[in-house]
Amino acid sequence: MTDHLQARVFVSSDGVELVGDRGGAADAPCVILLHGGGQTRHSWNRAVDSLLDAGLQVINFDARGHGDSDWSPTGAYALSDRAADLRAVAADLRVPFVLVGASLGGATAIQAVHEGLRPAGVVLVDIVPEPDPRGIERIVGFMHGHREGFASIDEAAAAVAAYNPQRARPTDTSGLMKNLRPREGRLYWHWDPRILDTAPRTHHIVVERATETLGALVDMPVLLVRGLSSDVVSEAGIVAFRRQVPRLEILDVQGAGHMVAGDRNDAFNDGVIAFAKRLLMPVS
């Protein structure tokens, strides 16, 4: 069904162009998908199919500095820049919508709500304001690695498998090319290395403050989808999050790590679709 998506280009307030896809009826309630750091919109492909099958409209876009979207010429990769991007993506929507953000995408959603965006609800995929620093260090270490690129797609697939050993390595690695770009005979990740110039703790401080706004909006449902094998979201992180957002709903996904949608797409889709339909398509 992803073949029926329409390509879209959204222009942010600073001129950065964001490439995305839009599918479903224009008058249907919408789910906006925000991928994680170092990923592209293609990480949501199977989720997009399920959301469209459920009668929902979907907008799925590459974050600035990722995938087919522009790299910021000034290295503007703060969460406030990403929140402005999200406002540009949602600007022409005239229907209620839910935000679904994984990791960096979830942090972007929280910041956008803090700055005034008002979705019908927010789904945060394996991200809390106070993540386990060990998991964050492992992610950043992976992203800092391989700056020299890869000699082949199989070499890139081996690096991904080493980072996420619990996920079965696919027999067909061709799909990984959506996350790579060829240059001078080698393959490089499809994101701007400057997104790593800001220390993770800086982003976490911004998210912790922005979560105060999320907590105050008591009529806005919030769902945390947690991979039970995640090294990013700990019990302590959930306790701290609940202090700020007592109404927090939690969906635990067995057999999934930080990349919940990729590890257990079936359980992820079922939970997110149920949440979105409850808010956007209530039974009268």
Short mmCIF file of C-alpha atoms in Angstrom, two decimals, residues 3-281:
data_model
loop_
_atom_site.label_atom_id
_atom_site.label_comp_id
_atom_site.label_asym_id
_atom_site.label_seq_id
_atom_site.Cartn_x
_atom_site.Cartn_y
_atom_site.Cartn_z
CA ASP A 3 3.03 2.44 -3.34
CA HIS A 4 -0.10 4.63 -3.16
CA LEU A 5 1.49 7.33 -1.04
CA GLN A 6 1.92 10.78 -2.52
CA ALA A 7 5.31 12.44 -2.20
CA ARG A 8 5.23 15.79 -0.43
CA VAL A 9 7.75 18.53 0.29
CA PHE A 10 7.20 20.69 3.36
CA VAL A 11 9.20 23.90 3.84
CA SER A 12 10.16 24.84 7.38
CA SER A 13 10.36 28.39 8.66
CA ASP A 14 14.11 28.60 7.97
CA GLY A 15 13.77 27.29 4.42
CA VAL A 16 14.85 23.71 5.08
CA GLU A 17 12.86 21.36 2.82
CA LEU A 18 11.44 18.21 4.37
CA VAL A 19 10.59 15.30 2.10
CA GLY A 20 7.72 13.06 3.11
CA ASP A 21 4.80 10.92 2.03
CA ARG A 22 1.11 11.42 2.58
CA GLY A 23 -1.58 8.80 2.19
CA GLY A 24 -5.25 8.23 2.95
CA ALA A 25 -8.31 10.42 2.48
CA ALA A 26 -7.69 14.13 2.99
CA ASP A 27 -10.68 14.37 5.33
CA ALA A 28 -9.66 11.35 7.44
CA PRO A 29 -8.08 11.92 10.86
CA CYS A 30 -4.32 11.81 10.64
CA VAL A 31 -1.31 10.17 12.24
CA ILE A 32 2.01 12.01 11.82
CA LEU A 33 5.04 9.74 12.12
CA LEU A 34 8.42 11.01 13.38
CA HIS A 35 11.31 8.57 13.10
CA GLY A 36 14.28 8.30 15.43
CA GLY A 37 17.74 9.78 15.12
CA GLY A 38 19.83 8.20 12.39
CA GLN A 39 16.75 6.64 10.77
CA THR A 40 14.54 7.68 7.84
CA ARG A 41 10.83 7.66 7.19
CA HIS A 42 11.19 4.19 5.67
CA SER A 43 11.54 2.74 9.17
CA TRP A 44 7.75 3.19 9.42
CA ASN A 45 6.81 1.42 6.16
CA ARG A 46 4.92 -1.48 7.71
CA ALA A 47 3.25 0.78 10.25
CA VAL A 48 2.10 3.08 7.42
CA ASP A 49 0.38 0.17 5.66
CA SER A 50 -1.48 -0.82 8.82
CA LEU A 51 -2.55 2.74 9.63
CA LEU A 52 -3.91 3.23 6.11
CA ASP A 53 -5.74 -0.10 6.31
CA ALA A 54 -7.37 1.20 9.51
CA GLY A 55 -8.85 4.16 7.61
CA LEU A 56 -6.45 6.75 8.95
CA GLN A 57 -4.59 9.40 7.00
CA VAL A 58 -0.80 9.26 7.40
CA ILE A 59 2.00 11.79 7.03
CA ASN A 60 5.47 10.29 7.25
CA PHE A 61 8.49 12.53 6.69
CA ASP A 62 12.27 12.54 6.92
CA ALA A 63 13.55 14.76 9.71
CA ARG A 64 15.93 17.55 8.80
CA GLY A 65 19.41 16.19 8.30
CA HIS A 66 18.04 12.73 7.54
CA GLY A 67 17.03 10.74 4.49
CA ASP A 68 15.85 12.81 1.53
CA SER A 69 15.26 15.98 3.55
CA ASP A 70 17.68 18.92 3.47
CA TRP A 71 20.70 19.08 5.69
CA SER A 72 20.64 22.39 7.55
CA PRO A 73 23.28 24.69 6.02
CA THR A 74 23.84 26.24 9.44
CA GLY A 75 23.78 23.02 11.46
CA ALA A 76 20.44 23.98 13.05
CA TYR A 77 19.46 20.71 14.71
CA ALA A 78 18.07 21.82 18.06
CA LEU A 79 14.74 20.42 19.18
CA SER A 80 13.22 23.87 18.62
CA ASP A 81 14.27 23.63 14.95
CA ARG A 82 12.67 20.21 14.70
CA ALA A 83 9.51 21.46 16.41
CA ALA A 84 9.27 24.20 13.79
CA ASP A 85 9.56 21.51 11.11
CA LEU A 86 6.68 19.59 12.66
CA ARG A 87 4.53 22.71 12.72
CA ALA A 88 5.22 23.17 9.00
CA VAL A 89 4.21 19.56 8.32
CA ALA A 90 0.96 19.93 10.25
CA ALA A 91 0.17 23.47 9.05
CA ASP A 92 -2.42 22.61 6.40
CA LEU A 93 -4.18 19.85 8.34
CA ARG A 94 -7.83 20.58 9.01
CA VAL A 95 -8.51 17.32 10.80
CA PRO A 96 -7.54 16.05 14.26
CA PHE A 97 -4.20 14.28 14.39
CA VAL A 98 -2.02 12.17 16.65
CA LEU A 99 1.77 12.38 16.83
CA VAL A 100 3.79 9.16 16.92
CA GLY A 101 7.45 9.82 17.65
CA ALA A 102 10.28 7.34 18.16
CA SER A 103 13.25 8.42 20.26
CA LEU A 104 14.37 11.75 18.71
CA GLY A 105 10.97 11.97 17.03
CA GLY A 106 9.27 11.62 20.41
CA ALA A 107 11.45 14.37 21.88
CA THR A 108 10.46 16.54 18.91
CA ALA A 109 6.77 15.86 19.60
CA ILE A 110 7.13 16.87 23.26
CA GLN A 111 8.93 20.09 22.31
CA ALA A 112 6.33 20.92 19.65
CA VAL A 113 3.53 20.54 22.20
CA HIS A 114 5.48 22.79 24.56
CA GLU A 115 5.66 25.40 21.79
CA GLY A 116 1.91 25.31 21.13
CA LEU A 117 1.12 22.43 18.76
CA ARG A 118 -2.07 20.69 19.89
CA PRO A 119 -2.50 17.13 18.67
CA ALA A 120 -5.35 14.96 19.89
CA GLY A 121 -2.77 12.72 21.54
CA VAL A 122 0.90 11.76 21.62
CA VAL A 123 2.57 8.37 21.26
CA LEU A 124 6.17 8.23 22.47
CA VAL A 125 8.09 5.19 21.26
CA ASP A 126 10.77 4.14 23.75
CA ILE A 127 11.64 7.62 24.87
CA VAL A 128 11.24 9.29 28.29
CA PRO A 129 12.51 12.64 29.57
CA GLU A 130 15.10 10.86 31.75
CA PRO A 131 16.44 7.97 29.67
CA ASP A 132 19.01 5.47 30.89
CA PRO A 133 22.38 7.07 30.03
CA ARG A 134 23.89 3.66 29.21
CA GLY A 135 21.40 3.11 26.40
CA ILE A 136 21.92 6.64 25.08
CA GLU A 137 25.70 6.16 25.12
CA ARG A 138 25.31 2.97 23.09
CA ILE A 139 23.15 4.73 20.47
CA VAL A 140 25.51 7.69 20.21
CA GLY A 141 28.48 5.34 20.03
CA PHE A 142 26.91 3.51 17.12
CA MET A 143 26.15 6.77 15.32
CA HIS A 144 29.65 8.11 15.91
CA GLY A 145 31.13 4.92 14.54
CA HIS A 146 31.67 4.07 10.89
CA ARG A 147 32.30 7.67 9.85
CA GLU A 148 34.60 6.23 7.22
CA GLY A 149 31.58 4.52 5.65
CA PHE A 150 31.22 0.96 4.44
CA ALA A 151 32.73 -0.94 1.56
CA SER A 152 29.47 -2.80 0.90
CA ILE A 153 25.88 -3.11 2.02
CA ASP A 154 26.74 -6.39 3.74
CA GLU A 155 29.31 -4.55 5.85
CA ALA A 156 26.65 -2.01 6.86
CA ALA A 157 24.21 -4.83 7.66
CA ALA A 158 26.83 -6.44 9.88
CA ALA A 159 27.21 -3.18 11.83
CA VAL A 160 23.44 -2.99 12.37
CA ALA A 161 23.33 -6.63 13.46
CA ALA A 162 26.14 -6.04 15.97
CA TYR A 163 24.19 -3.11 17.44
CA ASN A 164 20.89 -5.02 17.61
CA PRO A 165 21.82 -8.70 17.97
CA GLN A 166 18.39 -9.74 19.26
CA ARG A 167 16.78 -9.00 15.90
CA ALA A 168 17.12 -11.67 13.23
CA ARG A 169 19.38 -10.50 10.44
CA PRO A 170 17.37 -10.25 7.18
CA THR A 171 18.37 -12.49 4.30
CA ASP A 172 17.71 -9.61 1.89
CA THR A 173 19.70 -6.53 2.90
CA SER A 174 18.73 -4.41 -0.11
CA GLY A 175 16.21 -2.40 1.95
CA LEU A 176 19.09 -1.03 3.99
CA MET A 177 20.07 1.10 0.98
CA LYS A 178 17.26 3.48 1.95
CA ASN A 179 19.42 4.42 4.93
CA LEU A 180 22.67 4.76 2.98
CA ARG A 181 24.04 7.08 0.33
CA PRO A 182 26.92 6.22 -2.02
CA ARG A 183 29.87 8.59 -2.19
CA GLU A 184 33.30 8.08 -3.74
CA GLY A 185 32.90 4.31 -3.94
CA ARG A 186 31.72 3.82 -0.35
CA LEU A 187 28.38 3.84 1.47
CA TYR A 188 27.60 6.34 4.23
CA TRP A 189 24.65 6.71 6.58
CA HIS A 190 21.91 8.91 5.15
CA TRP A 191 22.16 11.65 7.82
CA ASP A 192 24.24 14.73 8.55
CA PRO A 193 27.04 13.97 11.06
CA ARG A 194 26.51 17.43 12.56
CA ILE A 195 23.34 16.21 14.27
CA LEU A 196 25.73 14.72 16.84
CA ASP A 197 27.43 18.03 17.62
CA THR A 198 25.02 18.70 20.51
CA ALA A 199 25.54 16.57 23.61
CA PRO A 200 22.58 14.27 24.40
CA ARG A 201 22.27 15.78 27.88
CA THR A 202 21.50 19.16 26.30
CA HIS A 203 18.51 17.66 24.49
CA HIS A 204 17.39 15.86 27.66
CA ILE A 205 17.30 19.08 29.65
CA VAL A 206 15.12 20.66 26.95
CA VAL A 207 12.77 17.66 26.97
CA GLU A 208 12.51 17.61 30.77
CA ARG A 209 11.40 21.24 30.75
CA ALA A 210 9.03 20.77 27.83
CA THR A 211 7.42 17.79 29.57
CA GLU A 212 6.08 20.17 32.21
CA THR A 213 3.76 21.56 29.53
CA LEU A 214 2.74 18.07 28.46
CA GLY A 215 1.90 17.28 32.08
CA ALA A 216 -0.24 20.40 32.41
CA LEU A 217 -2.38 19.51 29.37
CA VAL A 218 -4.46 17.00 31.30
CA ASP A 219 -6.91 16.44 28.41
CA MET A 220 -4.17 15.31 26.01
CA PRO A 221 -3.66 11.53 26.21
CA VAL A 222 -0.08 10.28 26.18
CA LEU A 223 0.95 6.70 25.40
CA LEU A 224 4.46 5.38 26.00
CA VAL A 225 5.32 2.32 23.93
CA ARG A 226 8.22 0.58 25.65
CA GLY A 227 10.29 -2.31 24.40
CA LEU A 228 10.75 -4.58 27.40
CA SER A 229 14.30 -5.34 26.23
CA SER A 230 15.10 -1.64 25.82
CA ASP A 231 18.26 -0.26 27.42
CA VAL A 232 16.94 3.31 27.05
CA VAL A 233 13.68 3.29 29.03
CA SER A 234 14.15 1.99 32.58
CA GLU A 235 11.67 1.59 35.43
CA ALA A 236 13.26 4.63 37.08
CA GLY A 237 12.70 6.61 33.87
CA ILE A 238 9.03 5.65 33.84
CA VAL A 239 8.57 6.58 37.51
CA ALA A 240 10.11 10.00 36.81
CA PHE A 241 7.91 10.45 33.73
CA ARG A 242 4.77 9.58 35.70
CA ARG A 243 5.62 12.26 38.21
CA GLN A 244 5.36 14.82 35.42
CA VAL A 245 2.54 13.12 33.49
CA PRO A 246 0.45 11.07 35.95
CA ARG A 247 -2.09 10.07 33.26
CA LEU A 248 0.63 8.33 31.22
CA GLU A 249 -0.52 5.15 29.50
CA ILE A 250 2.03 2.41 28.87
CA LEU A 251 2.16 -0.31 26.26
CA ASP A 252 4.89 -2.85 27.01
CA VAL A 253 6.09 -4.83 24.00
CA GLN A 254 7.65 -8.17 24.78
CA GLY A 255 10.67 -9.15 22.68
CA ALA A 256 11.40 -5.59 21.54
CA GLY A 257 14.34 -3.34 22.26
CA HIS A 258 14.72 0.36 21.53
CA MET A 259 13.65 -0.12 17.89
CA VAL A 260 10.17 -1.27 18.91
CA ALA A 261 8.42 -0.93 15.55
CA GLY A 262 11.15 -2.91 13.80
CA ASP A 263 11.48 -5.59 16.48
CA ARG A 264 7.76 -6.31 17.01
CA ASN A 265 5.85 -4.52 14.29
CA ASP A 266 2.67 -6.51 14.88
CA ALA A 267 2.30 -5.60 18.55
CA PHE A 268 3.40 -2.03 17.87
CA ASN A 269 0.83 -1.51 15.11
CA ASP A 270 -2.02 -3.02 17.12
CA GLY A 271 -1.34 -0.82 20.13
CA VAL A 272 -0.80 2.43 18.25
CA ILE A 273 -3.80 1.91 15.97
CA ALA A 274 -6.06 1.17 18.94
CA PHE A 275 -4.88 4.36 20.68
CA ALA A 276 -5.23 6.50 17.54
CA LYS A 277 -8.68 5.16 16.66
CA ARG A 278 -9.89 5.70 20.22
CA LEU A 279 -8.96 9.37 19.99
CA LEU A 280 -9.60 10.08 16.31
CA MET A 281 -12.42 7.73 15.37
#
